[in-house]
Amino acid sequence: MEQAIDTETIRRFFDDCAPTWEQTAPHNTPLISQILDHAGITAGQDVLDVACGTGILFPDYEMRQVRSLTAIDLSPEMARRAARKCPSAQVICGDAATLDFGRTFDAIMVYNAFPHFPQPEQLLKNLKKFLRPGGTLTVAHGMSREQIQLHHASHASAVSVELPSIEELSRLFSQYFTVEFSISNEDMYEVVGRNP
């Protein structure tokens, strides 16, 4: 499941995408609401948004009245745009698979980004360190696995690994979390794990 992809290539690719990201990234509000419901993201939580891009989900977190929002993206240009979108968020430019966040969170969300982490197990292991007991870590996509695979094959093959089947990802999650929810259908792909 792990592949060698150069992080500098990923960084440059998403820096180049940043200026038009808001126009090309779909934002299906009802679907995102379902994803955040499954993830258990509610008012008063401290949330970490991993690979946040330009802050696509920031308005959704604000509508849910989260207590604090921390976000991270590997791309400096994506992080800069995200910080501008929500001045109250702490936006970090860095690698979520290795960074020491220095604090813990109630919920961690990896939305529309998991195939861009060439070492998914390393990502989960690192994020677990910063998830409070009882907190949730979610990997989600707002489209089917098949659509994701086709999209990445045609647009982002140099910066993507194959998205595992929902069963494979659930097995990987179960090494670190209690799997509370999983779905893979024509509309979405999502696994939610709770930290024991």
PDB file of C-alpha atoms in Angstrom, residues 120-193:
ATOM      1  CA  PRO A 120      -0.816   5.988   4.806  1.00  0.00           C
ATOM      2  CA  GLU A 121       0.084   3.875   7.821  1.00  0.00           C
ATOM      3  CA  GLN A 122       2.698   6.426   8.903  1.00  0.00           C
ATOM      4  CA  LEU A 123       0.041   9.149   8.632  1.00  0.00           C
ATOM      5  CA  LEU A 124      -2.422   7.249  10.844  1.00  0.00           C
ATOM      6  CA  LYS A 125       0.257   6.360  13.405  1.00  0.00           C
ATOM      7  CA  ASN A 126       1.360   9.974  13.681  1.00  0.00           C
ATOM      8  CA  LEU A 127      -2.151  11.430  13.876  1.00  0.00           C
ATOM      9  CA  LYS A 128      -3.167   8.952  16.579  1.00  0.00           C
ATOM     10  CA  LYS A 129      -0.637  10.588  18.921  1.00  0.00           C
ATOM     11  CA  PHE A 130      -2.609  13.831  18.763  1.00  0.00           C
ATOM     12  CA  LEU A 131      -6.137  12.431  19.080  1.00  0.00           C
ATOM     13  CA  ARG A 132      -7.741  12.594  22.508  1.00  0.00           C
ATOM     14  CA  PRO A 133      -9.183   9.449  24.078  1.00  0.00           C
ATOM     15  CA  GLY A 134     -12.655   9.022  22.602  1.00  0.00           C
ATOM     16  CA  GLY A 135     -11.811  11.315  19.684  1.00  0.00           C
ATOM     17  CA  THR A 136     -12.421  10.460  16.028  1.00  0.00           C
ATOM     18  CA  LEU A 137     -10.163  10.282  13.013  1.00  0.00           C
ATOM     19  CA  THR A 138     -11.927  10.304   9.654  1.00  0.00           C
ATOM     20  CA  VAL A 139     -10.766   9.643   6.111  1.00  0.00           C
ATOM     21  CA  ALA A 140     -13.454  10.750   3.670  1.00  0.00           C
ATOM     22  CA  HIS A 141     -14.053  11.556   0.016  1.00  0.00           C
ATOM     23  CA  GLY A 142     -17.090  13.250  -1.447  1.00  0.00           C
ATOM     24  CA  MET A 143     -17.293  10.850  -4.383  1.00  0.00           C
ATOM     25  CA  SER A 144     -17.055   7.132  -5.079  1.00  0.00           C
ATOM     26  CA  ARG A 145     -13.793   5.226  -4.932  1.00  0.00           C
ATOM     27  CA  GLU A 146     -14.082   4.535  -8.662  1.00  0.00           C
ATOM     28  CA  GLN A 147     -14.502   8.256  -9.458  1.00  0.00           C
ATOM     29  CA  ILE A 148     -11.485   9.087  -7.291  1.00  0.00           C
ATOM     30  CA  GLN A 149      -9.340   6.491  -9.048  1.00  0.00           C
ATOM     31  CA  LEU A 150     -10.371   7.782 -12.494  1.00  0.00           C
ATOM     32  CA  HIS A 151      -9.813  11.411 -11.514  1.00  0.00           C
ATOM     33  CA  HIS A 152      -6.351  10.762 -10.132  1.00  0.00           C
ATOM     34  CA  ALA A 153      -5.352   8.578 -13.089  1.00  0.00           C
ATOM     35  CA  SER A 154      -6.165  11.406 -15.495  1.00  0.00           C
ATOM     36  CA  HIS A 155      -5.172  14.470 -13.447  1.00  0.00           C
ATOM     37  CA  ALA A 156      -2.852  13.588 -10.582  1.00  0.00           C
ATOM     38  CA  SER A 157      -1.185  10.223 -11.182  1.00  0.00           C
ATOM     39  CA  ALA A 158       2.275  11.586 -10.297  1.00  0.00           C
ATOM     40  CA  VAL A 159       1.110  12.685  -6.829  1.00  0.00           C
ATOM     41  CA  SER A 160      -1.362   9.927  -5.927  1.00  0.00           C
ATOM     42  CA  VAL A 161      -1.348   6.358  -4.698  1.00  0.00           C
ATOM     43  CA  GLU A 162      -4.259   3.994  -5.114  1.00  0.00           C
ATOM     44  CA  LEU A 163      -7.083   4.556  -2.661  1.00  0.00           C
ATOM     45  CA  PRO A 164      -7.505   1.271  -0.781  1.00  0.00           C
ATOM     46  CA  SER A 165     -10.807  -0.551  -0.758  1.00  0.00           C
ATOM     47  CA  ILE A 166     -13.022   0.338   2.180  1.00  0.00           C
ATOM     48  CA  GLU A 167     -12.281  -3.102   3.651  1.00  0.00           C
ATOM     49  CA  GLU A 168      -8.520  -2.568   3.388  1.00  0.00           C
ATOM     50  CA  LEU A 169      -8.699   0.870   4.974  1.00  0.00           C
ATOM     51  CA  SER A 170     -10.969  -0.410   7.746  1.00  0.00           C
ATOM     52  CA  ARG A 171      -8.421  -3.154   8.508  1.00  0.00           C
ATOM     53  CA  LEU A 172      -5.630  -0.586   8.647  1.00  0.00           C
ATOM     54  CA  PHE A 173      -7.732   1.670  10.902  1.00  0.00           C
ATOM     55  CA  SER A 174      -8.502  -1.248  13.217  1.00  0.00           C
ATOM     56  CA  GLN A 175      -4.800  -1.501  14.128  1.00  0.00           C
ATOM     57  CA  TYR A 176      -5.040   1.928  15.793  1.00  0.00           C
ATOM     58  CA  PHE A 177      -8.728   2.751  16.310  1.00  0.00           C
ATOM     59  CA  THR A 178     -12.151   1.250  16.848  1.00  0.00           C
ATOM     60  CA  VAL A 179     -13.858   1.471  13.461  1.00  0.00           C
ATOM     61  CA  GLU A 180     -17.229   3.106  14.112  1.00  0.00           C
ATOM     62  CA  PHE A 181     -18.426   3.767  10.583  1.00  0.00           C
ATOM     63  CA  SER A 182     -17.471   2.868   7.025  1.00  0.00           C
ATOM     64  CA  ILE A 183     -19.165   3.391   3.691  1.00  0.00           C
ATOM     65  CA  SER A 184     -18.187   3.160   0.051  1.00  0.00           C
ATOM     66  CA  ASN A 185     -20.940   3.863  -2.457  1.00  0.00           C
ATOM     67  CA  GLU A 186     -21.597   5.955  -5.554  1.00  0.00           C
ATOM     68  CA  ASP A 187     -21.638   9.189  -3.508  1.00  0.00           C
ATOM     69  CA  MET A 188     -18.950   8.887  -0.858  1.00  0.00           C
ATOM     70  CA  TYR A 189     -16.126   6.954   0.706  1.00  0.00           C
ATOM     71  CA  GLU A 190     -15.565   7.260   4.446  1.00  0.00           C
ATOM     72  CA  VAL A 191     -14.028   5.466   7.397  1.00  0.00           C
ATOM     73  CA  VAL A 192     -14.364   6.805  10.942  1.00  0.00           C
ATOM     74  CA  GLY A 193     -12.215   5.458  13.750  1.00  0.00           C
TER      75      GLY A 193
END
